[in-house]
Amino acid sequence: GENVEQHPSTLSVQEGDSAVIKCTYSDSASNYFPWYKQELGKGPQLIIDIRSNVGEKKDQRIAVTLNKTAKHFSLHITETQPEDSAVYFCAASPFKAAGNKLTFGGGTRVLVKP
Amino acid sequence: EAGVVQSPRYKIIEKKQPVAFWCNPISGHNTLYWYLQNLGQGPELLIRYENEEAVDDSQLPKDRFSAERLKGVDSTLKIQPAELGDSAVYLCASSLGRGASGSSGELFFGEGSRLTVL
């Protein structure tokens, strides 16, 4: 089955700096890569996703890049703000229509210091 | 629009006792998931339903765990008997079903049910 590894496990940045989280996956059949943000006491919430026919996607201060050859993808957060402090999870799935089977990474706890 | 609703939010039980968690998905979402989240780790899929049918339960420990979604709407996850290692957060999620118009693959999670087994 799919195995997703995520680094680093914790990340502390100064407000305004950038944060980068990296993930690798093992199954070449995976072609859907979402990122979820989980705040304390809440369930994960989708913040951005990318499919294998796209190399990069950007939404305001967040961007995701995908390298299918190397089987890795990354999340970039620019101009970090205190509300970006949370745990971030990458995931991978063989996406078929709406029914997908996500395998999550272990998570990265991001702390943005004011 | 209401999100995914789970109850109870917190449950403390002694080992060997039974426990049940309930989930009501977003209206119109045909696919329902139960995930297990251990402290400091990512969610792990336990079971996925398409309407009433469990289409993926390969990771569900069937000796003590059971789940049902009788009418294709809300769902219950049961553990009997509970063990110390079952202490975790149990997350329910829902999404639009296969082939549904406008489906993006996004999972909508509830806030989870935190189980502590003493």
mmCIF file of C-alpha atoms in Angstrom:
data_model
loop_
_atom_site.group_PDB
_atom_site.id
_atom_site.type_symbol
_atom_site.label_atom_id
_atom_site.label_comp_id
_atom_site.label_asym_id
_atom_site.label_seq_id
_atom_site.Cartn_x
_atom_site.Cartn_y
_atom_site.Cartn_z
ATOM 1 C CA GLY A 1 0.000 0.000 0.000
ATOM 2 C CA GLU A 2 0.856 3.687 -0.048
ATOM 3 C CA ASN A 3 3.367 5.128 2.450
ATOM 4 C CA VAL A 4 3.609 8.895 2.959
ATOM 5 C CA GLU A 5 6.476 10.429 4.905
ATOM 6 C CA GLN A 6 6.441 14.050 6.041
ATOM 7 C CA HIS A 7 9.246 16.353 7.246
ATOM 8 C CA PRO A 8 9.882 18.154 9.469
ATOM 9 C CA SER A 9 7.712 17.025 12.366
ATOM 10 C CA THR A 10 7.916 20.469 13.953
ATOM 11 C CA LEU A 11 8.668 23.849 12.427
ATOM 12 C CA SER A 12 9.071 27.169 14.186
ATOM 13 C CA VAL A 13 9.211 30.352 12.104
ATOM 14 C CA GLN A 14 9.157 34.063 12.752
ATOM 15 C CA GLU A 15 6.051 35.905 11.649
ATOM 16 C CA GLY A 16 6.498 37.086 8.074
ATOM 17 C CA ASP A 17 8.984 34.361 7.164
ATOM 18 C CA SER A 18 8.239 31.421 4.871
ATOM 19 C CA ALA A 19 7.527 27.830 5.917
ATOM 20 C CA VAL A 20 8.169 24.750 3.790
ATOM 21 C CA ILE A 21 6.922 21.224 4.487
ATOM 22 C CA LYS A 22 8.031 18.266 2.381
ATOM 23 C CA CYS A 23 6.400 14.899 1.730
ATOM 24 C CA THR A 24 7.388 11.781 -0.159
ATOM 25 C CA TYR A 25 5.126 8.951 -1.291
ATOM 26 C CA SER A 26 5.759 5.417 -2.464
ATOM 27 C CA ASP A 27 2.898 4.392 -4.781
ATOM 28 C CA SER A 28 3.331 5.587 -8.372
ATOM 29 C CA ALA A 29 -0.421 5.110 -8.876
ATOM 30 C CA SER A 30 -1.154 8.042 -6.556
ATOM 31 C CA ASN A 31 -2.265 11.094 -8.472
ATOM 32 C CA TYR A 32 -4.122 13.263 -5.958
ATOM 33 C CA PHE A 33 -2.226 15.146 -3.234
ATOM 34 C CA PRO A 34 -4.189 17.280 -0.765
ATOM 35 C CA TRP A 35 -2.934 19.242 2.215
ATOM 36 C CA TYR A 36 -4.995 19.530 5.383
ATOM 37 C CA LYS A 37 -4.669 21.948 8.291
ATOM 38 C CA GLN A 38 -5.732 20.862 11.779
ATOM 39 C CA GLU A 39 -6.201 23.368 14.561
ATOM 40 C CA LEU A 40 -6.304 22.309 18.201
ATOM 41 C CA GLY A 41 -9.481 20.402 19.025
ATOM 42 C CA LYS A 42 -10.741 20.508 15.463
ATOM 43 C CA GLY A 43 -10.854 18.104 12.551
ATOM 44 C CA PRO A 44 -8.502 18.518 9.574
ATOM 45 C CA GLN A 45 -9.577 21.003 6.914
ATOM 46 C CA LEU A 46 -8.487 21.024 3.274
ATOM 47 C CA ILE A 47 -6.361 24.055 2.383
ATOM 48 C CA ILE A 48 -5.059 23.151 -1.067
ATOM 49 C CA ASP A 49 -4.688 20.136 -3.338
ATOM 50 C CA ILE A 50 -2.875 19.209 -6.510
ATOM 51 C CA ARG A 51 -3.333 16.534 -9.128
ATOM 52 C CA SER A 52 -0.601 14.750 -11.025
ATOM 53 C CA ASN A 53 -1.142 16.624 -14.270
ATOM 54 C CA VAL A 54 -0.131 19.883 -12.595
ATOM 55 C CA GLY A 55 3.365 20.701 -11.272
ATOM 56 C CA GLU A 56 2.508 23.709 -9.138
ATOM 57 C CA LYS A 57 -0.586 25.371 -7.715
ATOM 58 C CA LYS A 58 -0.909 28.597 -5.777
ATOM 59 C CA ASP A 59 -3.673 30.094 -3.652
ATOM 60 C CA GLN A 60 -2.796 33.448 -2.105
ATOM 61 C CA ARG A 61 -0.037 32.782 0.459
ATOM 62 C CA ILE A 62 0.076 29.023 0.041
ATOM 63 C CA ALA A 63 1.489 26.997 -2.830
ATOM 64 C CA VAL A 64 2.101 23.346 -3.511
ATOM 65 C CA THR A 65 4.651 21.810 -5.866
ATOM 66 C CA LEU A 66 4.721 18.244 -7.168
ATOM 67 C CA ASN A 67 7.553 16.199 -8.630
ATOM 68 C CA LYS A 68 6.038 12.908 -9.821
ATOM 69 C CA THR A 69 9.350 11.540 -11.049
ATOM 70 C CA ALA A 70 10.900 11.887 -7.616
ATOM 71 C CA LYS A 71 7.600 11.115 -5.853
ATOM 72 C CA HIS A 72 7.655 14.155 -3.640
ATOM 73 C CA PHE A 73 5.523 17.230 -3.078
ATOM 74 C CA SER A 74 5.856 20.298 -0.893
ATOM 75 C CA LEU A 75 3.742 22.955 0.789
ATOM 76 C CA HIS A 76 5.002 26.534 0.862
ATOM 77 C CA ILE A 77 3.490 29.196 3.107
ATOM 78 C CA THR A 78 4.742 32.731 2.531
ATOM 79 C CA GLU A 79 4.416 35.754 4.823
ATOM 80 C CA THR A 80 3.413 33.542 7.734
ATOM 81 C CA GLN A 81 0.945 34.879 10.291
ATOM 82 C CA PRO A 82 0.127 33.700 13.839
ATOM 83 C CA GLU A 83 -3.112 32.130 12.582
ATOM 84 C CA ASP A 84 -1.022 29.798 10.408
ATOM 85 C CA SER A 85 0.041 28.018 13.616
ATOM 86 C CA ALA A 86 -1.469 24.528 13.393
ATOM 87 C CA VAL A 87 -0.637 20.952 12.405
ATOM 88 C CA TYR A 88 -0.403 20.368 8.659
ATOM 89 C CA PHE A 89 -0.883 16.971 7.005
ATOM 90 C CA CYS A 90 -0.020 15.941 3.489
ATOM 91 C CA ALA A 91 -1.821 13.011 1.911
ATOM 92 C CA ALA A 92 -1.808 10.923 -1.249
ATOM 93 C CA SER A 93 -4.507 8.973 -3.020
ATOM 94 C CA PRO A 94 -5.304 7.187 -6.257
ATOM 95 C CA PHE A 95 -8.131 9.531 -7.123
ATOM 96 C CA LYS A 96 -11.098 7.978 -8.921
ATOM 97 C CA ALA A 97 -13.997 10.326 -9.382
ATOM 98 C CA ALA A 98 -15.091 11.265 -5.853
ATOM 99 C CA GLY A 99 -14.153 8.082 -4.061
ATOM 100 C CA ASN A 100 -10.581 8.274 -2.884
ATOM 101 C CA LYS A 101 -8.488 6.524 -0.301
ATOM 102 C CA LEU A 102 -6.204 8.968 1.417
ATOM 103 C CA THR A 103 -2.984 7.976 3.138
ATOM 104 C CA PHE A 104 -1.842 10.771 5.454
ATOM 105 C CA GLY A 105 1.652 11.757 6.473
ATOM 106 C CA GLY A 106 2.593 12.031 10.135
ATOM 107 C CA GLY A 107 1.986 15.776 10.326
ATOM 108 C CA THR A 108 4.050 18.925 10.858
ATOM 109 C CA ARG A 109 3.382 21.163 13.824
ATOM 110 C CA VAL A 110 3.972 24.750 12.695
ATOM 111 C CA LEU A 111 4.469 27.511 15.230
ATOM 112 C CA VAL A 112 4.554 31.093 13.994
ATOM 113 C CA LYS A 113 6.195 33.372 16.535
ATOM 114 C CA PRO A 114 4.982 36.994 16.619
ATOM 115 C CA GLU B 1 -25.014 24.574 6.262
ATOM 116 C CA ALA B 2 -24.184 22.258 9.155
ATOM 117 C CA GLY B 3 -20.893 20.417 9.016
ATOM 118 C CA VAL B 4 -20.133 16.857 10.064
ATOM 119 C CA VAL B 5 -21.464 16.303 13.575
ATOM 120 C CA GLN B 6 -19.911 13.809 15.959
ATOM 121 C CA SER B 7 -20.791 12.767 19.475
ATOM 122 C CA PRO B 8 -19.690 12.426 22.140
ATOM 123 C CA ARG B 9 -16.742 14.846 21.967
ATOM 124 C CA TYR B 10 -15.066 13.156 24.914
ATOM 125 C CA LYS B 11 -15.451 9.738 26.488
ATOM 126 C CA ILE B 12 -13.581 8.163 29.387
ATOM 127 C CA ILE B 13 -14.126 4.483 30.085
ATOM 128 C CA GLU B 14 -12.398 1.638 31.836
ATOM 129 C CA LYS B 15 -10.787 -1.111 29.806
ATOM 130 C CA LYS B 16 -13.056 -3.951 28.724
ATOM 131 C CA GLN B 17 -16.065 -1.627 28.645
ATOM 132 C CA PRO B 18 -17.953 -0.972 25.388
ATOM 133 C CA VAL B 19 -18.142 2.437 23.714
ATOM 134 C CA ALA B 20 -19.980 3.855 20.720
ATOM 135 C CA PHE B 21 -19.442 6.941 18.601
ATOM 136 C CA TRP B 22 -22.018 8.573 16.371
ATOM 137 C CA CYS B 23 -21.577 10.601 13.213
ATOM 138 C CA ASN B 24 -23.989 12.615 11.086
ATOM 139 C CA PRO B 25 -22.426 13.603 7.747
ATOM 140 C CA ILE B 26 -23.132 16.676 5.651
ATOM 141 C CA SER B 27 -26.504 16.398 3.955
ATOM 142 C CA GLY B 28 -26.200 14.857 0.516
ATOM 143 C CA HIS B 29 -22.766 13.331 1.109
ATOM 144 C CA ASN B 30 -22.935 9.678 0.109
ATOM 145 C CA THR B 31 -19.440 8.734 1.223
ATOM 146 C CA LEU B 32 -18.656 8.460 4.924
ATOM 147 C CA TYR B 33 -15.315 7.649 6.540
ATOM 148 C CA TRP B 34 -14.152 6.724 10.011
ATOM 149 C CA TYR B 35 -10.533 7.588 10.773
ATOM 150 C CA LEU B 36 -8.388 6.836 13.820
ATOM 151 C CA GLN B 37 -5.935 9.539 14.916
ATOM 152 C CA ASN B 38 -3.346 8.656 17.539
ATOM 153 C CA LEU B 39 -1.644 11.474 19.405
ATOM 154 C CA GLY B 40 0.903 13.235 17.208
ATOM 155 C CA GLN B 41 0.086 11.184 14.131
ATOM 156 C CA GLY B 42 -1.915 11.510 10.949
ATOM 157 C CA PRO B 43 -5.410 10.052 10.531
ATOM 158 C CA GLU B 44 -5.624 6.393 9.519
ATOM 159 C CA LEU B 45 -8.636 5.054 7.649
ATOM 160 C CA LEU B 46 -10.721 2.481 9.509
ATOM 161 C CA ILE B 47 -13.699 2.127 7.186
ATOM 162 C CA ARG B 48 -15.297 3.850 4.210
ATOM 163 C CA TYR B 49 -18.963 3.685 3.233
ATOM 164 C CA GLU B 50 -20.590 4.395 -0.093
ATOM 165 C CA ASN B 51 -24.208 4.896 0.978
ATOM 166 C CA GLU B 52 -25.004 1.824 3.144
ATOM 167 C CA GLU B 53 -22.195 -0.328 1.760
ATOM 168 C CA ALA B 54 -18.835 -0.684 3.496
ATOM 169 C CA VAL B 55 -16.512 -0.587 0.482
ATOM 170 C CA ASP B 56 -13.215 -0.516 2.374
ATOM 171 C CA ASP B 57 -12.936 -1.973 5.879
ATOM 172 C CA SER B 58 -9.553 -3.640 5.502
ATOM 173 C CA GLN B 59 -8.042 -1.605 8.366
ATOM 174 C CA LEU B 60 -10.908 -2.149 10.818
ATOM 175 C CA PRO B 61 -9.943 -4.531 13.665
ATOM 176 C CA LYS B 62 -13.011 -6.682 13.324
ATOM 177 C CA ASP B 63 -12.474 -8.664 16.496
ATOM 178 C CA ARG B 64 -13.476 -5.674 18.607
ATOM 179 C CA PHE B 65 -14.577 -2.905 16.239
ATOM 180 C CA SER B 66 -17.820 -2.720 14.310
ATOM 181 C CA ALA B 67 -19.559 -0.027 12.308
ATOM 182 C CA GLU B 68 -22.885 0.470 10.664
ATOM 183 C CA ARG B 69 -24.625 2.945 8.378
ATOM 184 C CA LEU B 70 -28.033 1.374 8.114
ATOM 185 C CA LYS B 71 -29.930 4.002 6.100
ATOM 186 C CA GLY B 72 -26.986 5.491 4.278
ATOM 187 C CA VAL B 73 -26.976 8.642 6.375
ATOM 188 C CA ASP B 74 -25.639 8.648 9.945
ATOM 189 C CA SER B 75 -23.205 6.056 11.213
ATOM 190 C CA THR B 76 -22.103 4.421 14.451
ATOM 191 C CA LEU B 77 -18.674 3.052 15.314
ATOM 192 C CA LYS B 78 -18.505 0.636 18.238
ATOM 193 C CA ILE B 79 -15.646 -0.838 20.231
ATOM 194 C CA GLN B 80 -16.289 -3.827 22.455
ATOM 195 C CA PRO B 81 -14.357 -4.474 24.590
ATOM 196 C CA ALA B 82 -12.113 -1.405 24.682
ATOM 197 C CA GLU B 83 -8.386 -1.787 25.346
ATOM 198 C CA LEU B 84 -5.850 0.704 26.668
ATOM 199 C CA GLY B 85 -4.360 1.084 23.182
ATOM 200 C CA ASP B 86 -7.687 2.281 21.791
ATOM 201 C CA SER B 87 -7.196 5.679 23.427
ATOM 202 C CA ALA B 88 -7.214 8.085 20.478
ATOM 203 C CA VAL B 89 -9.375 10.513 18.553
ATOM 204 C CA TYR B 90 -11.955 8.959 16.256
ATOM 205 C CA LEU B 91 -12.673 11.217 13.301
ATOM 206 C CA CYS B 92 -15.642 10.988 10.994
ATOM 207 C CA ALA B 93 -15.557 12.571 7.539
ATOM 208 C CA SER B 94 -17.871 12.765 4.565
ATOM 209 C CA SER B 95 -17.613 13.639 0.896
ATOM 210 C CA LEU B 96 -19.747 13.713 -2.216
ATOM 211 C CA GLY B 97 -20.155 10.263 -3.711
ATOM 212 C CA ARG B 98 -18.488 8.740 -6.759
ATOM 213 C CA GLY B 99 -19.343 10.546 -9.938
ATOM 214 C CA ALA B 100 -21.333 13.230 -8.162
ATOM 215 C CA SER B 101 -21.520 16.519 -9.995
ATOM 216 C CA GLY B 102 -19.134 19.069 -8.559
ATOM 217 C CA SER B 103 -17.145 16.519 -6.569
ATOM 218 C CA SER B 104 -13.628 17.656 -5.798
ATOM 219 C CA GLY B 105 -12.490 14.775 -3.608
ATOM 220 C CA GLU B 106 -12.461 17.008 -0.533
ATOM 221 C CA LEU B 107 -13.119 15.309 2.774
ATOM 222 C CA PHE B 108 -15.057 17.262 5.389
ATOM 223 C CA PHE B 109 -14.103 16.208 8.898
ATOM 224 C CA GLY B 110 -16.000 16.442 12.141
ATOM 225 C CA GLU B 111 -14.301 17.634 15.330
ATOM 226 C CA GLY B 112 -13.702 14.083 16.480
ATOM 227 C CA SER B 113 -14.485 11.963 19.518
ATOM 228 C CA ARG B 114 -11.611 11.709 21.984
ATOM 229 C CA LEU B 115 -11.542 8.343 23.762
ATOM 230 C CA THR B 116 -9.558 7.705 26.923
ATOM 231 C CA VAL B 117 -9.395 4.113 28.156
ATOM 232 C CA LEU B 118 -8.248 3.705 31.775
#
